[in-house]
Short mmCIF file of C-alpha atoms in Angstrom, two decimals:
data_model
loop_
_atom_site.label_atom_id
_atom_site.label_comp_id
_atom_site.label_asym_id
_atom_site.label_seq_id
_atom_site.Cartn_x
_atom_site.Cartn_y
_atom_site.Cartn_z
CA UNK A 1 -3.24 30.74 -32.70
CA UNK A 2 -2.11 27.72 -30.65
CA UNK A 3 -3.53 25.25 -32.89
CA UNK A 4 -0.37 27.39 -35.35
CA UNK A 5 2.16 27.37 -32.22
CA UNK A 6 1.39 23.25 -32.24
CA UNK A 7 1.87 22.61 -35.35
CA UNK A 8 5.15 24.89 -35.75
CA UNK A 9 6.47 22.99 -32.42
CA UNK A 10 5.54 19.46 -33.68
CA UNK A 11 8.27 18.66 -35.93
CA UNK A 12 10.84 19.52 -33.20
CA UNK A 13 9.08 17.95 -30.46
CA UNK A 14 12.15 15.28 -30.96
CA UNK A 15 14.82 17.65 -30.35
CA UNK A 16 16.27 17.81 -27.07
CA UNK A 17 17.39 21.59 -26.78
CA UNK A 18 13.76 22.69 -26.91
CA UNK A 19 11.62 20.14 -24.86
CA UNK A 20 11.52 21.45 -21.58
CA UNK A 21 9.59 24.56 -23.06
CA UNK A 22 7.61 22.48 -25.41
CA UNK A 23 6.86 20.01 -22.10
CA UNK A 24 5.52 22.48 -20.00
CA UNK A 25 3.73 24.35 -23.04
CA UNK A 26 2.02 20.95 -23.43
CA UNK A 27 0.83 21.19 -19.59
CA UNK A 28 -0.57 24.35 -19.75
CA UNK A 29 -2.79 23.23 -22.86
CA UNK A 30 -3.91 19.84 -21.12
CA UNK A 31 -4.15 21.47 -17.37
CA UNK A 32 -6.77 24.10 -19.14
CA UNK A 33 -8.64 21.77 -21.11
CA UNK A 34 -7.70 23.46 -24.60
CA UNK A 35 -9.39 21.60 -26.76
CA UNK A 36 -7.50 20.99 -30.33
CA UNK A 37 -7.07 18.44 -32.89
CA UNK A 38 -3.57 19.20 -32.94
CA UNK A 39 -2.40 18.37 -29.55
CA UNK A 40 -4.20 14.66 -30.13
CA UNK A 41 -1.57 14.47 -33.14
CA UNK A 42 1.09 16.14 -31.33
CA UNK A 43 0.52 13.13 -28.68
CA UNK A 44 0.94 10.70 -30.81
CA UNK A 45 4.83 12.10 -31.31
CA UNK A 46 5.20 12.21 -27.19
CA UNK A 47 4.25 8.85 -26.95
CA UNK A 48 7.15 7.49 -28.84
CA UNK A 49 9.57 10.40 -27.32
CA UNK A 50 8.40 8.38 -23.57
CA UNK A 51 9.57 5.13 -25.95
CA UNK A 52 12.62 6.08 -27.50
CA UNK A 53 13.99 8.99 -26.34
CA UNK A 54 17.83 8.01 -25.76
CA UNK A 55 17.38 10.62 -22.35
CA UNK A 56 16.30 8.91 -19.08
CA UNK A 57 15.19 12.65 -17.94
CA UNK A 58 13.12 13.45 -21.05
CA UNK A 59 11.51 10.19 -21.51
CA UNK A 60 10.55 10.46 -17.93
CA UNK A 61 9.11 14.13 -18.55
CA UNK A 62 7.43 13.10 -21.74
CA UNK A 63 5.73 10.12 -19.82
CA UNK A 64 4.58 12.46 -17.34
CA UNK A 65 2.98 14.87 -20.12
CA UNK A 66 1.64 11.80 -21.54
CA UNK A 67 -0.20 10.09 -18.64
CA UNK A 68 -1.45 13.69 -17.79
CA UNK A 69 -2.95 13.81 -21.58
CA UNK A 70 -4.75 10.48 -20.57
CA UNK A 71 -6.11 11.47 -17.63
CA UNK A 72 -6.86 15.01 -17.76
CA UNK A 73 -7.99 15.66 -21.54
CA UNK A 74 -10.87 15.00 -23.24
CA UNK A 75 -10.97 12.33 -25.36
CA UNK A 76 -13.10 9.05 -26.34
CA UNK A 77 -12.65 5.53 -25.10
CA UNK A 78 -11.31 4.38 -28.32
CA UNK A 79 -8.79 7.23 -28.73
CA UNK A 80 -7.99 6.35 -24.67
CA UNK A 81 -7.63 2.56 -25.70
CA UNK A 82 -5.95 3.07 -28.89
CA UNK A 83 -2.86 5.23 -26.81
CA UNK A 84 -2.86 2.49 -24.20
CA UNK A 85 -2.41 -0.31 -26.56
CA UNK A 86 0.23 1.75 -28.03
CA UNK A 87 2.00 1.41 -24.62
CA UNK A 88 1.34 -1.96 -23.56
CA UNK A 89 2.12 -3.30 -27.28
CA UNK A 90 5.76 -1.34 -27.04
CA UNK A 91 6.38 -3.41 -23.23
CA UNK A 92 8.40 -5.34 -25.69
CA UNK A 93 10.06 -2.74 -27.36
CA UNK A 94 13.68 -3.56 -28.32
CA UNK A 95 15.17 -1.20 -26.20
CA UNK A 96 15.48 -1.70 -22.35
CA UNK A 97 14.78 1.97 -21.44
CA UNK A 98 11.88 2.07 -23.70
CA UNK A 99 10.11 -1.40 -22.16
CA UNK A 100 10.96 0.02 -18.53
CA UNK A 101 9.39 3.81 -19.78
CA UNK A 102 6.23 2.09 -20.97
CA UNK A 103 5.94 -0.70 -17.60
CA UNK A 104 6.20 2.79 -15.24
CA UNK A 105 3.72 4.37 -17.86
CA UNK A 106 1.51 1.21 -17.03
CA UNK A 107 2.01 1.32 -13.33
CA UNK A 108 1.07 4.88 -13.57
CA UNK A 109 -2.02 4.07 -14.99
CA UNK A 110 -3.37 1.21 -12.92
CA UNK A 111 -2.56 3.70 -10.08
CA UNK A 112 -3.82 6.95 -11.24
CA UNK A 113 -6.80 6.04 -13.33
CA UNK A 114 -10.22 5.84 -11.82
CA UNK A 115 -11.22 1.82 -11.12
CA UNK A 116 -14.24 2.06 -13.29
CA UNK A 117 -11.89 3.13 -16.14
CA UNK A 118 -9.04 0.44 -14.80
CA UNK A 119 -11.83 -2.30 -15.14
CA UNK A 120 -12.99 -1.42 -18.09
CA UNK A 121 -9.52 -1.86 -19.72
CA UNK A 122 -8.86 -4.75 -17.64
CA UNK A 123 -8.21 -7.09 -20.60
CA UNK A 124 -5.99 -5.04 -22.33
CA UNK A 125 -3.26 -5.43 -19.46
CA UNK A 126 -3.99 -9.64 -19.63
#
């Protein structure tokens, strides 16, 4: 049943009347440790609403979302590194607000992550 409410919320995930809800819908998935192929997907489409977003508030909200997915849910290194190279690869993104989203994403994560995990990925961030 959520794996259906995910999908049915993806397309929208965009939209700006809905996202609060979806946001915090999001949380409660990650926060339990709900376990679905869909939110990895769904990810992938917050990733570039923390990049593009033309909303200071929601790219702000989506980056939090975001760096809580990367912390808190279960995933391999390789899907980890893959969404982290997304984010350090966009630091030159053509937009402003999208280069300064992804730079606080990256601060976030040097200061949130564990050191073992920070070390590991080390020479991504060089």
């Amino acid at each position: 049943q959520l794996s259906f409410l995910i999908k049915l919320i993806s397309p929208d995930i965009e939209k700006t009347e809905n996202q609060n809800g979806m946001f915090a819908f999001l949380k409660a998935i990650i926060s339990r440790g709900l376990v679905l192929p869909s939110v990895y997907d769904l990810m992938e489409k917050v990733s570039t609403v923390v990049l593009s977003s033309g909303s200071d508030s929601t790219r702000r909200t989506a980056g939090q979302v975001f760096l809580m997915f990367l912390l808190d849910y279960p995933m391999n290194d390789n899907r980890r590194k893959h969404h982290l190279e997304f984010v350090i690869k966009n630091c030159d993104f053509k937009h402003e607000a999208g280069r300064l989203s992804m730079l606080e994403l990256i601060l976030s994560v040097i200061r949130k992550f564990p050191a073992d995990i920070i070390q590991d990925l080390g020479e991504m961030f060089l």
